[in-house]
Short mmCIF file of C-alpha atoms and ligand atoms in Angstrom, two decimals:
data_model
loop_
_atom_site.label_atom_id
_atom_site.label_comp_id
_atom_site.label_asym_id
_atom_site.label_seq_id
_atom_site.Cartn_x
_atom_site.Cartn_y
_atom_site.Cartn_z
CA MET A 135 21.62 9.47 15.53
CA ARG A 136 17.97 10.06 14.71
CA VAL A 137 18.76 11.02 11.10
CA THR A 138 20.85 7.86 10.80
CA ASP A 139 17.93 5.83 12.21
CA THR A 140 15.88 7.10 9.26
CA PHE A 141 18.49 5.96 6.78
CA VAL A 142 18.87 2.56 8.46
CA GLU A 143 15.14 2.18 7.80
CA VAL A 144 15.56 3.38 4.19
CA SER A 145 18.42 0.89 3.69
CA GLU A 146 16.17 -1.96 4.79
CA ARG A 147 13.51 -1.18 2.16
CA THR A 148 13.16 -3.40 -0.92
CA ASN A 149 14.09 -0.36 -3.01
CA PRO A 150 16.49 1.53 -0.72
CA ARG A 151 16.50 4.80 -2.62
CA VAL A 152 15.16 8.28 -1.83
CA PRO A 153 15.28 11.41 -4.01
CA ALA A 154 16.98 13.64 -1.41
CA LEU A 155 20.09 14.52 -3.45
CA ARG A 156 18.70 14.24 -6.97
CA GLY A 157 20.65 16.56 -9.28
CA LYS A 158 23.68 16.79 -6.95
CA THR A 159 27.05 15.33 -7.84
CA ILE A 160 29.39 13.77 -5.30
CA ALA A 161 33.01 13.19 -6.32
CA LEU A 162 34.95 10.45 -4.54
CA LEU A 163 38.65 11.32 -4.60
CA PHE A 164 40.47 8.35 -3.11
CA PHE A 165 44.19 9.02 -3.49
CA GLU A 166 44.84 6.09 -1.12
CA GLU A 167 43.38 2.57 -1.20
CA SER A 168 40.03 1.80 0.39
CA THR A 169 37.45 -0.95 0.24
CA ARG A 170 34.87 -0.10 2.89
CA THR A 171 34.86 3.69 2.98
CA ARG A 172 34.85 4.23 -0.75
CA LEU A 173 32.07 1.75 -1.49
CA SER A 174 30.11 2.94 1.54
CA PHE A 175 30.14 6.57 0.34
CA GLU A 176 29.29 5.44 -3.19
CA ILE A 177 26.32 3.38 -2.05
CA ALA A 178 25.23 6.15 0.34
CA GLY A 179 25.28 8.75 -2.43
CA LYS A 180 23.39 6.49 -4.85
CA ARG A 181 20.73 5.64 -2.25
CA LEU A 182 20.18 9.40 -1.96
CA SER A 183 19.86 9.61 -5.79
CA ALA A 184 23.02 11.71 -6.18
CA ASP A 185 25.30 11.28 -9.17
CA VAL A 186 28.46 9.69 -7.78
CA VAL A 187 31.71 9.90 -9.73
CA GLY A 188 35.36 9.57 -8.84
CA PHE A 189 38.61 7.68 -8.91
CA SER A 190 40.76 5.66 -6.59
CA GLY A 191 44.42 4.82 -6.27
CA ASP A 192 46.31 5.49 -9.48
CA GLY A 193 43.23 6.58 -11.41
CA SER A 194 43.95 10.32 -11.60
CA SER A 195 46.32 12.36 -13.78
CA MET A 196 48.28 13.19 -10.62
CA SER A 197 49.75 9.73 -10.28
CA LYS A 198 51.46 9.27 -13.65
CA LYS A 199 51.26 12.64 -15.46
CA GLY A 200 52.44 14.93 -12.68
CA GLU A 201 49.41 17.17 -12.21
CA SER A 202 49.46 18.97 -8.86
CA LEU A 203 46.89 18.36 -6.14
CA ARG A 204 45.70 21.96 -6.39
CA ASP A 205 45.19 21.80 -10.16
CA THR A 206 43.42 18.46 -9.77
CA ILE A 207 41.01 19.88 -7.19
CA GLU A 208 40.37 23.09 -9.12
CA THR A 209 39.72 21.07 -12.29
CA ILE A 210 37.23 18.76 -10.57
CA SER A 211 35.58 21.69 -8.80
CA ALA A 212 35.01 23.42 -12.16
CA MET A 213 32.68 20.52 -13.03
CA GLY A 214 30.37 21.59 -10.22
CA PRO A 215 30.27 18.76 -7.64
CA ALA A 216 28.38 19.52 -4.45
CA ALA A 217 30.84 17.51 -2.36
CA LEU A 218 34.32 16.06 -2.56
CA VAL A 219 34.94 12.97 -0.44
CA VAL A 220 38.69 12.80 0.05
CA ARG A 221 41.05 10.10 1.26
CA HIS A 222 44.78 10.77 1.22
CA LYS A 223 47.88 9.23 2.77
CA LEU A 224 49.01 12.63 4.07
CA SER A 225 47.49 14.19 7.17
CA GLY A 226 45.79 17.52 6.54
CA VAL A 227 45.07 17.15 2.82
CA PRO A 228 41.24 17.36 3.16
CA ALA A 229 41.61 20.54 5.23
CA GLN A 230 43.99 22.01 2.65
CA ILE A 231 41.59 21.16 -0.17
CA THR A 232 38.89 23.33 1.40
CA GLN A 233 41.05 26.31 0.38
CA TRP A 234 40.77 25.37 -3.30
CA THR A 235 37.08 24.53 -3.76
CA ASN A 236 33.62 25.81 -2.96
CA ALA A 237 32.32 22.23 -2.71
CA SER A 238 31.79 20.63 0.68
CA VAL A 239 34.82 18.52 1.60
CA ILE A 240 34.41 15.32 3.62
CA ASN A 241 37.44 13.68 5.19
CA ALA A 242 37.39 9.95 4.35
CA GLY A 243 40.67 9.34 6.19
CA ASP A 244 43.88 11.38 6.08
CA GLY A 245 47.20 9.80 6.99
CA TRP A 246 47.70 9.25 10.73
CA HIS A 247 45.31 12.07 11.48
CA GLU A 248 41.55 11.47 11.43
CA HIS A 249 38.85 9.15 10.10
CA PRO A 250 35.75 10.99 11.29
CA THR A 251 33.04 8.96 9.55
CA GLN A 252 34.54 5.76 10.96
CA ALA A 253 34.18 7.22 14.46
CA LEU A 254 30.59 8.25 13.73
CA LEU A 255 29.63 4.77 12.55
CA ASP A 256 31.42 3.18 15.50
CA CYS A 257 29.50 5.38 17.96
CA TYR A 258 26.23 4.64 16.18
CA THR A 259 26.93 0.89 16.28
CA LEU A 260 27.72 1.02 20.01
CA ARG A 261 24.64 3.06 20.83
CA GLN A 262 22.47 0.71 18.74
CA ALA A 263 23.98 -2.42 20.35
CA ARG A 264 23.65 -1.04 23.87
CA GLY A 265 20.23 0.55 23.36
CA ALA A 266 21.40 3.82 24.93
CA GLU A 267 22.43 7.16 23.43
CA SER A 268 25.12 7.92 26.01
CA LEU A 269 28.37 6.03 26.39
CA GLU A 270 28.72 7.42 29.94
CA GLY A 271 30.92 5.09 31.99
CA VAL A 272 31.35 2.52 29.22
CA GLN A 273 34.82 0.94 29.42
CA ILE A 274 36.39 0.90 25.94
CA ALA A 275 39.76 -0.78 25.34
CA ILE A 276 41.59 0.24 22.16
CA VAL A 277 44.30 -2.32 21.45
CA GLY A 278 47.23 -2.26 19.06
CA ASP A 279 48.93 0.20 16.76
CA VAL A 280 47.41 3.35 18.20
CA MET A 281 50.26 5.63 17.19
CA HIS A 282 49.78 5.29 13.44
CA SER A 283 45.98 4.98 13.51
CA ARG A 284 43.53 7.64 12.40
CA VAL A 285 40.75 5.25 13.48
CA ALA A 286 42.10 5.29 17.05
CA ARG A 287 42.54 9.07 17.07
CA SER A 288 39.01 9.80 15.84
CA GLY A 289 37.59 7.03 18.03
CA ILE A 290 39.20 8.33 21.21
CA ALA A 291 37.88 11.84 20.48
CA ALA A 292 34.33 10.59 19.83
CA PHE A 293 34.11 7.96 22.58
CA THR A 294 35.39 10.29 25.31
CA MET A 295 33.09 13.08 24.07
CA LEU A 296 30.15 10.71 24.64
CA GLY A 297 31.36 9.88 28.15
CA ALA A 298 33.21 6.59 27.68
CA ASP A 299 36.33 5.70 29.66
CA VAL A 300 39.06 4.76 27.19
CA THR A 301 42.04 2.52 27.97
CA VAL A 302 44.71 2.08 25.33
CA VAL A 303 46.68 -1.18 25.30
CA ALA A 304 49.81 -1.28 23.14
CA PRO A 305 53.54 -1.82 23.28
CA PRO A 306 55.35 1.44 24.14
CA THR A 307 56.70 1.69 20.58
CA LEU A 308 53.15 1.87 19.18
CA LEU A 309 51.92 4.59 21.54
CA PRO A 310 52.09 8.33 20.85
CA PRO A 311 54.29 10.38 23.19
CA SER A 312 51.12 11.81 24.76
CA PHE A 313 47.36 11.89 24.29
CA ASP A 314 47.19 15.68 24.60
CA GLY A 315 44.68 16.89 22.02
CA TRP A 316 43.24 13.41 21.39
CA SER A 317 40.40 13.37 23.94
CA HIS A 318 39.30 16.97 24.57
CA GLY A 319 40.88 16.82 28.03
CA ALA A 320 39.32 13.50 29.15
CA PRO A 321 41.85 11.10 30.65
CA VAL A 322 43.09 8.23 28.47
CA GLN A 323 44.44 5.30 30.49
CA VAL A 324 47.41 3.31 29.19
CA SER A 325 48.03 -0.37 29.95
CA HIS A 326 50.41 -3.05 28.69
CA ASP A 327 48.44 -5.94 30.26
CA LEU A 328 45.90 -6.94 27.64
CA ASP A 329 44.47 -9.94 29.51
CA ASP A 330 43.71 -7.82 32.57
CA VAL A 331 42.01 -5.09 30.48
CA LEU A 332 39.94 -7.60 28.48
CA GLN A 333 38.24 -8.86 31.62
CA LYS A 334 37.09 -5.34 32.59
CA ALA A 335 36.18 -3.89 29.18
CA ASP A 336 32.65 -3.47 27.86
CA VAL A 337 33.99 -2.84 24.36
CA VAL A 338 37.26 -3.96 22.76
CA TYR A 339 38.52 -2.25 19.62
CA PRO A 340 41.60 -3.86 18.03
CA ILE A 341 43.68 -1.72 15.68
CA ARG A 342 45.69 -3.46 12.99
CA LEU A 343 49.39 -2.82 12.47
CA GLN A 344 49.42 0.08 10.00
CA GLN A 345 52.24 -1.48 7.97
CA GLU A 346 51.88 1.13 5.22
CA ARG A 347 52.85 3.85 7.73
CA ILE A 348 55.49 2.04 9.84
CA ARG A 349 58.89 3.19 8.63
CA GLU A 350 61.20 1.61 11.25
CA ALA A 351 61.58 -1.58 13.31
CA LEU A 352 59.15 -0.98 16.17
CA LEU A 353 58.47 -4.62 17.08
CA PRO A 354 60.70 -7.67 17.73
CA SER A 355 58.47 -9.73 15.39
CA VAL A 356 54.88 -9.83 14.20
CA SER A 357 54.32 -13.21 15.92
CA GLU A 358 55.58 -11.86 19.26
CA TYR A 359 53.34 -8.83 18.83
CA ALA A 360 50.35 -11.08 18.05
CA ALA A 361 51.01 -13.16 21.18
CA GLY A 362 51.18 -10.07 23.40
CA TYR A 363 48.62 -7.76 21.85
CA GLY A 364 46.55 -9.79 19.37
CA LEU A 365 42.98 -10.90 20.08
CA THR A 366 43.98 -14.56 19.91
CA ALA A 367 41.75 -17.64 20.01
CA ASN A 368 42.57 -18.14 23.71
CA ARG A 369 41.58 -14.56 24.44
CA ALA A 370 38.35 -15.07 22.49
CA ARG A 371 37.52 -18.06 24.70
CA ALA A 372 38.27 -16.07 27.87
CA LEU A 373 36.33 -12.97 26.81
CA PRO A 374 32.88 -12.56 28.39
CA ALA A 375 30.18 -13.28 25.79
CA GLU A 376 28.55 -9.87 26.28
CA THR A 377 31.75 -7.93 25.54
CA ILE A 378 31.37 -6.06 22.28
CA VAL A 379 34.25 -6.19 19.80
CA LEU A 380 34.50 -3.66 16.97
CA ASP A 381 37.03 -3.62 14.12
CA ALA A 382 37.34 -0.97 11.42
CA GLY A 383 38.89 -3.45 9.01
CA PRO A 384 40.68 -4.70 7.15
CA MET A 385 40.91 -7.59 9.63
CA ILE A 386 44.33 -9.22 9.47
CA ARG A 387 43.38 -12.62 10.84
CA GLY A 388 46.15 -14.29 12.81
CA VAL A 389 47.88 -10.99 13.60
CA HIS A 390 45.70 -8.45 15.41
CA ILE A 391 42.57 -10.64 15.52
CA SER A 392 41.93 -14.38 15.36
CA SER A 393 39.04 -15.95 13.46
CA GLU A 394 37.61 -17.06 16.82
CA MET A 395 37.41 -13.42 17.89
CA ALA A 396 36.34 -12.07 14.50
CA ASP A 397 33.45 -14.49 14.07
CA ARG A 398 31.88 -14.49 17.56
CA PRO A 399 28.30 -13.16 17.85
CA ASN A 400 29.21 -9.96 19.70
CA THR A 401 31.92 -8.97 17.26
CA LEU A 402 29.98 -6.39 15.29
CA VAL A 403 32.09 -5.88 12.18
CA THR A 404 29.34 -6.41 9.62
CA GLN A 405 26.96 -4.23 11.65
CA GLN A 406 29.61 -1.49 11.57
CA VAL A 407 29.82 -1.77 7.78
CA ALA A 408 26.03 -1.76 7.33
CA ASN A 409 25.64 1.21 9.68
CA GLY A 410 28.44 2.99 7.83
CA VAL A 411 26.21 3.39 4.78
CA ALA A 412 23.36 4.87 6.83
CA VAL A 413 25.71 7.18 8.77
CA ARG A 414 27.21 8.47 5.52
CA MET A 415 23.74 8.91 4.03
CA ALA A 416 22.86 11.01 7.08
CA LEU A 417 26.04 13.06 6.73
CA LEU A 418 25.50 13.71 3.02
CA PHE A 419 21.84 14.53 3.60
CA LEU A 420 22.57 17.01 6.41
CA LEU A 421 25.37 18.61 4.41
CA LEU A 422 23.82 18.80 0.96
CA GLY A 423 20.17 18.12 0.91
CA SER A 424 16.67 18.74 1.99
CA GLY A 425 14.72 16.63 -0.49
CA GLY A 426 12.18 13.93 0.39
CA VAL A 427 13.16 10.88 2.43
N1 CP B 612 37.69 1.24 7.74
C1 CP B 612 38.29 1.66 6.61
O1 CP B 612 38.67 2.82 6.50
O2 CP B 612 38.46 0.72 5.64
P1 CP B 612 38.96 1.04 4.16
O3 CP B 612 40.41 1.43 4.25
O4 CP B 612 38.76 -0.23 3.40
O5 CP B 612 38.14 2.17 3.64
#
């Protein structure tokens, strides 16, 4: 947190650039779409004076020419990057890639599995908003498509590690069979009564329907889901003003979150995004650098 504080301060300078990673190359390998994470890592690397290169989506020779993942990684590694920042639709790909490169590998989101830097920036945003390092006893409600969500999985691990009490609110079809292995042994409560949970929560974290990963009919309809589990305008009006709402984005307004909820003062989406750059600067600095800040 203290290293991130430094980079929040750097980011607020007129010229938000330090020489910490001068001469290092960071390769962004986004095999799956991203707006926030990719740009955040790119800006973070550039603010540290690293050379940042990479591709996203269909931009590699894997997509159309048939090159294997291993050959792709070994080819890129031969160019000498200090770090590979990897997003992939399949769980476990970043871990597998560590077997094929000497560069540091950072997981920028893999399938249903993990999104560790999202969890780090969420924890930083909560600690900043609350003015306290610990999340001991903080009631966090995670609402929506938990089963398919790497954001929920990494968030539950991080929030419970910092002492928060997590309640998950979702229809049974969008819950995993169990939370074993998600929370390092801390209990995770399950509820299907969103309105009851919203009145008790200190923090509410809606999770969008991960349509790109849903392969079967798990819901009667999107509108019925939104009525039961969306953060609707009525729920925004009933929510205590001090309740913090986080959202990893993209926000699907009218489905998992209404504009009334998205745009209220204590919905901290833009703070999450801003902090994401500083958190990723801290991560890159701790992993790769020791130059001047
Ligand atoms: N939060 C997040 O991972 O957003 P992107 O998919 O746009 O990177």
